[in-house]
Coordinates of C-alpha atoms and ligand atoms in Angstrom, one line a residue:
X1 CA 43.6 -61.4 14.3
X2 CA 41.2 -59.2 12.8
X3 CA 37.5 -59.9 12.3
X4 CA 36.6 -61.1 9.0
X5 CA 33.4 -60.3 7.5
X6 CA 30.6 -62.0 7.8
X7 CA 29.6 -64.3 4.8
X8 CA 25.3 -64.4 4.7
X9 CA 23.1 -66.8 3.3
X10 CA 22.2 -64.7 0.8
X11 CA 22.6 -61.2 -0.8
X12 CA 20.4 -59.4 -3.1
X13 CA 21.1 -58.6 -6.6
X14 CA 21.0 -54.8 -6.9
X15 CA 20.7 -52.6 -9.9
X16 CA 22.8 -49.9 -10.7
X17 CA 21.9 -46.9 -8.5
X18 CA 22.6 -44.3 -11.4
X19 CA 20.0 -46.1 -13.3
X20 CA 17.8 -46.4 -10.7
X21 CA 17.9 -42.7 -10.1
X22 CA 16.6 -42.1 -13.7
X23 CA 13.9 -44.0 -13.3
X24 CA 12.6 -42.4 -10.0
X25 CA 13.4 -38.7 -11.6
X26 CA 10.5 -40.4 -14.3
X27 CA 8.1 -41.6 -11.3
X28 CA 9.2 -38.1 -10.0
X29 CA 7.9 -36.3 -13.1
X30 CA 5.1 -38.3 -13.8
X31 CA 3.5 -38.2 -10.1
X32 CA 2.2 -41.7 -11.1
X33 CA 3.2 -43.7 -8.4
X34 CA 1.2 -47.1 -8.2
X35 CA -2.3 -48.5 -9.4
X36 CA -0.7 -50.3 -12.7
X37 CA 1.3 -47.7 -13.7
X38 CA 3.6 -47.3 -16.7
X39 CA 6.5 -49.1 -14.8
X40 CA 4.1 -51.5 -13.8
X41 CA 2.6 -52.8 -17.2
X42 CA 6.2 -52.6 -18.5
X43 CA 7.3 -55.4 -15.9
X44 CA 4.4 -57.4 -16.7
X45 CA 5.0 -57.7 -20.0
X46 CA 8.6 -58.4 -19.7
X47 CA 8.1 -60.6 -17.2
X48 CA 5.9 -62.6 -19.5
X49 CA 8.5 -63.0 -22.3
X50 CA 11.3 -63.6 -19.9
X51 CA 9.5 -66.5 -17.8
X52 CA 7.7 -67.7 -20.7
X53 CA 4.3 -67.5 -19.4
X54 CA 1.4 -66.0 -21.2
X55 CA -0.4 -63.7 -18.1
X56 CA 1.1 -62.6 -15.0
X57 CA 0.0 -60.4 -12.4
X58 CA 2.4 -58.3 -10.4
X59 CA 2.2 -58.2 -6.4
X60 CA 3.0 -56.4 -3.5
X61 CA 4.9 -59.6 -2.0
X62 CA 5.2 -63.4 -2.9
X63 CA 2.6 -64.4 0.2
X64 CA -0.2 -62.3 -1.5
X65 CA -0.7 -63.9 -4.1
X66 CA -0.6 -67.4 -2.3
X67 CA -3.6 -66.0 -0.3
X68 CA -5.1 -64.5 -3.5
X69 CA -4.9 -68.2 -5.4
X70 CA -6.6 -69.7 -3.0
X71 CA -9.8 -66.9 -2.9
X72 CA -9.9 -67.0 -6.8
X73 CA -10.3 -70.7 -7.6
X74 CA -13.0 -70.3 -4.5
X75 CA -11.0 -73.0 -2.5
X76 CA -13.0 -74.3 0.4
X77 CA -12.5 -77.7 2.9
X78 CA -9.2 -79.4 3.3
X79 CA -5.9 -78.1 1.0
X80 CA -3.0 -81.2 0.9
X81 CA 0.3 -79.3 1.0
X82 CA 3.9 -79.9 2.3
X83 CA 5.1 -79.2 5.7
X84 CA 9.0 -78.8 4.0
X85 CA 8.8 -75.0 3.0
X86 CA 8.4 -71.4 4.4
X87 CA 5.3 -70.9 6.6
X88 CA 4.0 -68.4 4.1
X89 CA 2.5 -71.4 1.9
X90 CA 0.8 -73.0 5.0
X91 CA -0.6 -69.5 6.5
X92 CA -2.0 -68.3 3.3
X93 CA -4.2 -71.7 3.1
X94 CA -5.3 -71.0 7.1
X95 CA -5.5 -67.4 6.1
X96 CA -8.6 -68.3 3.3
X97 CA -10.5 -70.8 6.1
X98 CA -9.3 -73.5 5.2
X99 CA -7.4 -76.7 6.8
X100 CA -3.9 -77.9 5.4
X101 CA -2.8 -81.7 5.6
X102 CA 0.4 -82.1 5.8
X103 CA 1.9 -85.2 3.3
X104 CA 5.3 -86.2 3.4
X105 CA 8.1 -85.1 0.4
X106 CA 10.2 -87.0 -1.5
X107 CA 14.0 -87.0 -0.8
X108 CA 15.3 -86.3 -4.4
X109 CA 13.8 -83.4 -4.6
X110 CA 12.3 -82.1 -0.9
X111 CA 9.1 -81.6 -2.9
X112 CA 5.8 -83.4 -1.8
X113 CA 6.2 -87.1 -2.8
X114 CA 3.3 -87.9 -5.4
X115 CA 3.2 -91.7 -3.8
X116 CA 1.5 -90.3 -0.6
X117 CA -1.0 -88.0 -1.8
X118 CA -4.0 -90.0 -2.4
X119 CA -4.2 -91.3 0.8
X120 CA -4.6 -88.0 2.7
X121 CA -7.2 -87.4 -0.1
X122 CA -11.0 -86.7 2.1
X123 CA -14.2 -85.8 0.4
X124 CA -13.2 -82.2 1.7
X125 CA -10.2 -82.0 0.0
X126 CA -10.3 -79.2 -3.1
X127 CA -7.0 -78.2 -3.7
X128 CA -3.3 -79.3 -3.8
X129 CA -0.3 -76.6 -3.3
X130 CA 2.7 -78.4 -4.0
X131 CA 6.1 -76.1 -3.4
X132 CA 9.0 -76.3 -6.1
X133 CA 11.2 -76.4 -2.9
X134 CA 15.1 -74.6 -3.8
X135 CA 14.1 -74.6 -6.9
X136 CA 13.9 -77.9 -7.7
X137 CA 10.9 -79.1 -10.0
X138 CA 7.7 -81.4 -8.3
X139 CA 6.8 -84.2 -10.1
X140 CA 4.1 -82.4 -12.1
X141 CA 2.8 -84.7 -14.2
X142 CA 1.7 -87.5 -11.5
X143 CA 0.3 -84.3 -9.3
X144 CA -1.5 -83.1 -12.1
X145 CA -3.0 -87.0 -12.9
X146 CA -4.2 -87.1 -9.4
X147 CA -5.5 -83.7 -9.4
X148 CA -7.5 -84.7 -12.4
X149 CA -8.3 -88.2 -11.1
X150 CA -10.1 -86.2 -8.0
X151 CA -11.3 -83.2 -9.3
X152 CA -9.0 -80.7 -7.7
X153 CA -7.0 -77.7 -8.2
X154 CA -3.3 -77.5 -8.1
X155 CA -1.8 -73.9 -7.2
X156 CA 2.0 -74.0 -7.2
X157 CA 4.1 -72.1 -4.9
X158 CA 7.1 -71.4 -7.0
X159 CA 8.5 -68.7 -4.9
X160 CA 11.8 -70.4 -5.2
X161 CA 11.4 -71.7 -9.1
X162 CA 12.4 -67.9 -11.2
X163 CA 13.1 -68.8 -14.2
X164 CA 13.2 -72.5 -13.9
X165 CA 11.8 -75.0 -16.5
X166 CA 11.9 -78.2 -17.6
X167 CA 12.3 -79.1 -21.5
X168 CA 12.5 -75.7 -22.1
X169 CA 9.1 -75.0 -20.8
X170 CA 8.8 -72.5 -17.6
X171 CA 7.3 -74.9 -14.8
X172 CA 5.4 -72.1 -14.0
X173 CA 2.7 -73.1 -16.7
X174 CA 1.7 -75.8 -14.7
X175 CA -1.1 -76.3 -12.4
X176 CA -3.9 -74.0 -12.1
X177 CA -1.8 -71.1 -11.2
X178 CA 1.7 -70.5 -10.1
X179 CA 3.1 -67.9 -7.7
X180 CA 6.4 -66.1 -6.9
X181 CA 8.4 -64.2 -4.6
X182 CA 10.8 -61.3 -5.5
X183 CA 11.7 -60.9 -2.5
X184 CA 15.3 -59.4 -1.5
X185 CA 16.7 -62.9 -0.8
X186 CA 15.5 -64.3 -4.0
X187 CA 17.3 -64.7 -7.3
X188 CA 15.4 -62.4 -8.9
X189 CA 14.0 -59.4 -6.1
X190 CA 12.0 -56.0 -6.3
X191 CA 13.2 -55.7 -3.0
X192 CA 9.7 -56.8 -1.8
X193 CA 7.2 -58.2 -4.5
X194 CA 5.8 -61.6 -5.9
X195 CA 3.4 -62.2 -9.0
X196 CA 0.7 -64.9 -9.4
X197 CA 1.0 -66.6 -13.3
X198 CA -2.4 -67.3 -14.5
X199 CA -3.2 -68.9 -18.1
X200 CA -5.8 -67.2 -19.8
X201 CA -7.1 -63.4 -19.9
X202 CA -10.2 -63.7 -17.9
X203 CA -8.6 -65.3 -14.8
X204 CA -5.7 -62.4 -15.2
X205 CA -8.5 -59.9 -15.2
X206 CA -10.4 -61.1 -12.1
X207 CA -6.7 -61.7 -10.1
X208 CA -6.2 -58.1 -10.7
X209 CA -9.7 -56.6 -9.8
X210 CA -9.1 -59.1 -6.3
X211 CA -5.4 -57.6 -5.7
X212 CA -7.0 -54.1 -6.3
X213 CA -10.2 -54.5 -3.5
X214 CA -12.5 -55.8 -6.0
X215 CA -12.9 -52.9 -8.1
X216 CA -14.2 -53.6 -11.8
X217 CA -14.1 -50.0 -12.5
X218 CA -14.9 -46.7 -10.6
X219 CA -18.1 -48.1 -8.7
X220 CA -18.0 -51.8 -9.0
X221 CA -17.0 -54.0 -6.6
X222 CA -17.3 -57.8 -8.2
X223 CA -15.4 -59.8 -5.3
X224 CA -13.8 -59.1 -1.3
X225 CA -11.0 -57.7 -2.8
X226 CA -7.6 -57.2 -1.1
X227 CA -4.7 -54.1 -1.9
X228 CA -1.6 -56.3 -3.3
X229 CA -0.7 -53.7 -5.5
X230 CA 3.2 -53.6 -6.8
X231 CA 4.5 -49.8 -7.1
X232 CA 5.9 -47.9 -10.0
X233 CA 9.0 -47.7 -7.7
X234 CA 9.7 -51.3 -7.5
X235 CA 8.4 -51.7 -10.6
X236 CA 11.2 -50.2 -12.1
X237 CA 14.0 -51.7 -10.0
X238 CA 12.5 -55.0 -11.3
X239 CA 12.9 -53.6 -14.4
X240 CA 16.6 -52.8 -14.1
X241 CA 17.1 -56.0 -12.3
X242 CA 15.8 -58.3 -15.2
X243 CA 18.5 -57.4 -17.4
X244 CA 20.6 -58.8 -14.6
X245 CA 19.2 -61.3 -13.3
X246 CA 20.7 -64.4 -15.9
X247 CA 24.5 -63.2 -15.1
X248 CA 23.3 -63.3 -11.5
X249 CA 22.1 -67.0 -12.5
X250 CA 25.2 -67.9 -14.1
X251 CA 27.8 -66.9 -10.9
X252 CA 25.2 -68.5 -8.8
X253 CA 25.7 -71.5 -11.4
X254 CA 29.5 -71.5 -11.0
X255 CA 29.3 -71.3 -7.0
X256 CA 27.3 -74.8 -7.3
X257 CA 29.9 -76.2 -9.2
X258 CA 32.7 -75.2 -6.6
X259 CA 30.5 -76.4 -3.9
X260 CA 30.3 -79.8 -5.9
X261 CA 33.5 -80.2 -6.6
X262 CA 35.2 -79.8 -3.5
X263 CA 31.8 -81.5 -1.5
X264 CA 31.4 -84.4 -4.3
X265 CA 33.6 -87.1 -1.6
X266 CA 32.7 -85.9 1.7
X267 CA 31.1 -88.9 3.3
X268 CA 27.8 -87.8 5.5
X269 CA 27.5 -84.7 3.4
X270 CA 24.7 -85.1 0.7
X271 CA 23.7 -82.3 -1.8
X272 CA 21.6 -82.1 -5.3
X273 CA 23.5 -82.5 -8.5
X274 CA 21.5 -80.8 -11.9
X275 CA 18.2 -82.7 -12.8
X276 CA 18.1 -83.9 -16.7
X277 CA 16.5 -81.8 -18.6
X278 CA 15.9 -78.9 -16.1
X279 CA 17.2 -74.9 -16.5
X280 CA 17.9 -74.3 -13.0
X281 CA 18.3 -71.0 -10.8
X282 CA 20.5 -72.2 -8.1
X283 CA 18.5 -70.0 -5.8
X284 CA 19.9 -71.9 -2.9
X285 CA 22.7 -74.6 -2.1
X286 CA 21.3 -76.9 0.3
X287 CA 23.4 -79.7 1.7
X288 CA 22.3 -82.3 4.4
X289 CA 24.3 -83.9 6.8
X290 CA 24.2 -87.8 8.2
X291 CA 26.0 -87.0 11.3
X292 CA 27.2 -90.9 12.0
X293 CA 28.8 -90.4 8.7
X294 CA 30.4 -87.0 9.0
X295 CA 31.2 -86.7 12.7
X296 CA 29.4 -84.2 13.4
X297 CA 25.5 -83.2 13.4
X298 CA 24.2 -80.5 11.6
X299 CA 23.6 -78.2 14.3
X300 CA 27.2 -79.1 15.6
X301 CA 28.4 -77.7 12.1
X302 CA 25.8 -75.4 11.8
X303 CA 27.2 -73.6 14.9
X304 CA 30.8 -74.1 13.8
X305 CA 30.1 -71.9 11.0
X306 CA 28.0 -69.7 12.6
X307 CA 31.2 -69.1 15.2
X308 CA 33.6 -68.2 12.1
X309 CA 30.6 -65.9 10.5
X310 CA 29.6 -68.0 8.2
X311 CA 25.7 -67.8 8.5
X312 CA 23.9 -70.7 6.1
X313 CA 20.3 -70.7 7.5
X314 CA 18.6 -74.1 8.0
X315 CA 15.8 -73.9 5.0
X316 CA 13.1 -75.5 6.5
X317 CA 13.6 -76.0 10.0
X318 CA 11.7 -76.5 12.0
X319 CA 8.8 -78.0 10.0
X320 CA 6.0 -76.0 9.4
X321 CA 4.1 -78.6 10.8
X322 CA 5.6 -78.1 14.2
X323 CA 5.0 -74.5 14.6
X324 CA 2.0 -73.9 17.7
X325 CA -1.2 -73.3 14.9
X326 CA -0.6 -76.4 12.7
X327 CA 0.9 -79.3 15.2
X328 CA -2.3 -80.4 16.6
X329 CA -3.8 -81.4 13.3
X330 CA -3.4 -85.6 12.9
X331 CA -1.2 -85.4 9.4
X332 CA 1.2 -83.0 11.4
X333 CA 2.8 -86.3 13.2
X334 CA 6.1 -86.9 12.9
X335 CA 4.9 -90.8 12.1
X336 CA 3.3 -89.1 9.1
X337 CA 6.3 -87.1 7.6
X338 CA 9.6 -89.2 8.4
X339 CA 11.1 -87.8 5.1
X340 CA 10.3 -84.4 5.9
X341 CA 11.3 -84.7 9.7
X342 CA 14.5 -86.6 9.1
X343 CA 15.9 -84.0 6.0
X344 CA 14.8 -80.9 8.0
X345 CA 17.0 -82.3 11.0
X346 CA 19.8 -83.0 8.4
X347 CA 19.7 -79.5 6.0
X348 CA 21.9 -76.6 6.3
X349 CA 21.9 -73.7 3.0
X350 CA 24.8 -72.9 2.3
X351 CA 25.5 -69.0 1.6
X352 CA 24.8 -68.7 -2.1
X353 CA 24.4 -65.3 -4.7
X354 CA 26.1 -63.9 -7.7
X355 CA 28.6 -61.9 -4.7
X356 CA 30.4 -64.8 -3.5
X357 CA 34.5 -64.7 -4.2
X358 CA 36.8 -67.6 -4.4
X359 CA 38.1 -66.3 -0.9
X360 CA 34.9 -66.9 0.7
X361 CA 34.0 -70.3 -0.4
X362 CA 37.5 -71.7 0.4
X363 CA 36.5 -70.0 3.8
X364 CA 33.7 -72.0 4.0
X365 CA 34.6 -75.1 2.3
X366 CA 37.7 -75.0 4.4
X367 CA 35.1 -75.4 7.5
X368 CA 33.4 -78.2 5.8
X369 CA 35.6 -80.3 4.2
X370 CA 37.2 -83.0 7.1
Ligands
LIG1 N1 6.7 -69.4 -0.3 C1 8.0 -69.8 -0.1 C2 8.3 -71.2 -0.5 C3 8.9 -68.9 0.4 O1 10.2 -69.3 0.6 C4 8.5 -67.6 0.7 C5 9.5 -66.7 1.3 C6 7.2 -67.2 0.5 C7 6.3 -68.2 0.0 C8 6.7 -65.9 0.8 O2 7.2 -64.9 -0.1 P1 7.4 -63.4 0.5 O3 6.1 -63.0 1.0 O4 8.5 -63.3 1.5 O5 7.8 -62.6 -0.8 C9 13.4 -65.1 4.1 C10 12.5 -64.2 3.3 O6 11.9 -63.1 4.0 C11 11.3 -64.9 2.7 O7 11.0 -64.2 1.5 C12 11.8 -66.3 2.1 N2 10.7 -67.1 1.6 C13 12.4 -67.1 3.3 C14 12.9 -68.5 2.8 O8 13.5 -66.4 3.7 P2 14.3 -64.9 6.6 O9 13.6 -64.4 7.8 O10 15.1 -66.1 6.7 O11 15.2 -63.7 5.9 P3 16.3 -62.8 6.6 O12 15.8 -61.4 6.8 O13 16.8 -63.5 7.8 O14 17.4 -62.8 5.5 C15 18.3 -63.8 5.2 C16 19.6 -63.3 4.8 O15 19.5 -62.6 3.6 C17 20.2 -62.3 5.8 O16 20.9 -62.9 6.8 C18 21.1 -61.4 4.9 C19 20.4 -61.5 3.6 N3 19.6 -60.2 3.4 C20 18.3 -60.2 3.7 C21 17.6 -59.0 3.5 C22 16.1 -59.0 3.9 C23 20.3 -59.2 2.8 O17 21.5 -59.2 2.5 N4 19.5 -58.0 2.5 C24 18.2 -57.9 2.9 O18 17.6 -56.9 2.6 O19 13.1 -65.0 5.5

């Protein structure tokens, strides 16, 4: 039997190479190649109308401006965060001095449960960064009541949350600042890249003087400053890839729906139906697996599809709180995050992008469905 191909978790949305071409021949011509560039303010701007957000600043990758967040809003002490998510949001809080504490999420959404917060809450505490994990919107109002309640900041990691909103308002708004990844494996990508969404003028400007060393101009240096700069080069795939990105959304949409449908009475096999209210990106298709229910534990079926080439990725496992830098610390015990340990044991993402065929999900679904 021949080999078939492999199926991957996920594949990046490319623009048309042509096009792409056109626009380096103008990079080419111009000899402008980075430091807010024409390309550059172009995306910005687009960016804004397209998310809905008033300022955004482009960067170099979505961890940047995690780390940037964090030095503008002059975070200090203890950060409450979630353990459920990609190291990036943990490192960039060690990265600025300061000490995460772990709470535990809630199951409906895999995003930090609002009920548990207050009690990790110290006199050190400054800052919340909750993650909109898959996607999939925190509960933003009762984060923002106790954010309020204790005087803290609230910086969102919305790598995962393109284009997502709720009552037809970007969640992005929300907080004190949001941040993003375009990475290559997200729904939208400048092959590497990430923005931080500020909302007034002012804080834009000082997030761009910090992503640019500090500089305020040719000889002044206002703050320790790091280089985050986006190019003109994937600025302008970004560009191309924008007018894209909602057919991209829309097969992404229609995989879901598959998944659902042939998923929906598989006992042991849970998975997230469409939130009321919310414009979702289906940037990934997590399903989790009760193994006394299904037969089988996740890593059993994880490896069964691994076998046949299909390669789902288990998104987030192990928990960040786990890995050697963070385990020692008292809010990283498993006692603490039974949520979060129990659904990172259970998850497997499913391969999902706008270049799936019906032939490979009935590859995979075929795998699944007992
Ligand atoms: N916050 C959150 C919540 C995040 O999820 C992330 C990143 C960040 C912050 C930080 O943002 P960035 O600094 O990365 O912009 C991937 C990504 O590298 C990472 O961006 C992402 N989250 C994380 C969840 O996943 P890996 O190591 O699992 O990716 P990799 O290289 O194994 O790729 C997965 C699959 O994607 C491959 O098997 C095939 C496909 N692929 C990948 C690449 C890179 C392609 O088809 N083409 C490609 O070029 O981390």
């Amino acid at each position: 039997m021949s080999k078939t191909e492999a199926i991957t978790v996920t594949s990046p949305l490319l623009p048309d190479l042509d096009e792409f071409n056109d626009l380096l021949k103008k990079i080419w011509d111009s000899k402008w190649v980075t430091n807010n560039g024409s390309f550059h303010k172009q995306l910005e701007q687009k960016l804004c109308e397209y998310l809905k957000v008033p300022f955004i600043s482009l960067f170099t990758n979505g961890t940047l401006p995690l780390l940037t967040a964090l030095q503008a809003l002059r975070i200090t002490g203890e950060v409450i965060t979630t353990p459920y998510s990609f190291v990036a949001t943990t490192h960039s809080i060690w990265w600025n001095g300061c000490k995460p504490v772990f709470v535990d999420i809630e199951e409906s959404t895999c995003g930090i449960n609002p009920d548990k917060i207050e009690a990790a809450i110290t006199p050190h505490t400054t800052a919340i960064m909750p993650v909109h994990c898959y996607g999939k919107p925190c509960d933003m109002e009762r984060i923002q009541a106790i954010a309020d309640k204790y005087n803290l900041k609230v910086i969102y990691d919305a790598a995962h949350a393109f284009g997502v909103e709720v009552d037809g308002k970007s969640v992005l708004n929300h907080g004190d600042m949001a941040t993003l990844s375009f990475h290559a494996t997200k729904v939208y990508n400048t092959l590497e890249g990430g923005a931080l969404v500020v909302h007034d003028a002012e804080t834009k400007k000082r997030i761009d003087y910090l992503k640019n060393f500090g500089f305020a101009g040719e000889t002044e240096v206002v703050g320790p400053g790091i280089n985050s700069k986006m190019d003109e080069v994937r600025a302008a795939y970004g560009l191309l890839n924008l007018k894209h990105v909602d057919e991209a959304i829309k097969k992404r949409h229609q995989v879901a729906i598959r998944y659902r449908e042939a998923l929906r009475d598989v006992k042991g096999v849970r998975f997230f139906d469409d939130m009321p209210g919310v414009k979702h990106n289906y940037s990934y298709f997590p399903i989790f697996v009760n193994a006394d229910e299904y037969g089988l534990s996740r890593d059993d079926l994880y490896f069964k599809l691994k076998e046949q080439d299909i390669l789902g990725r288990r998104y987030f496992y192990p928990l960040i709180s786990t890995f050697s830098p963070y385990k020692g610390f008292p809010s990283s015990a498993a006692e603490n995050l039974p949520v979060a340990t129990r659904i990172a044991n259970e998850v497997i993402c499913l391969p999902m992008h706008h270049g799936l065929s019906e032939e490979d999900l009935s590859r995979i679904l075929d795998l699944i469905v007992r």
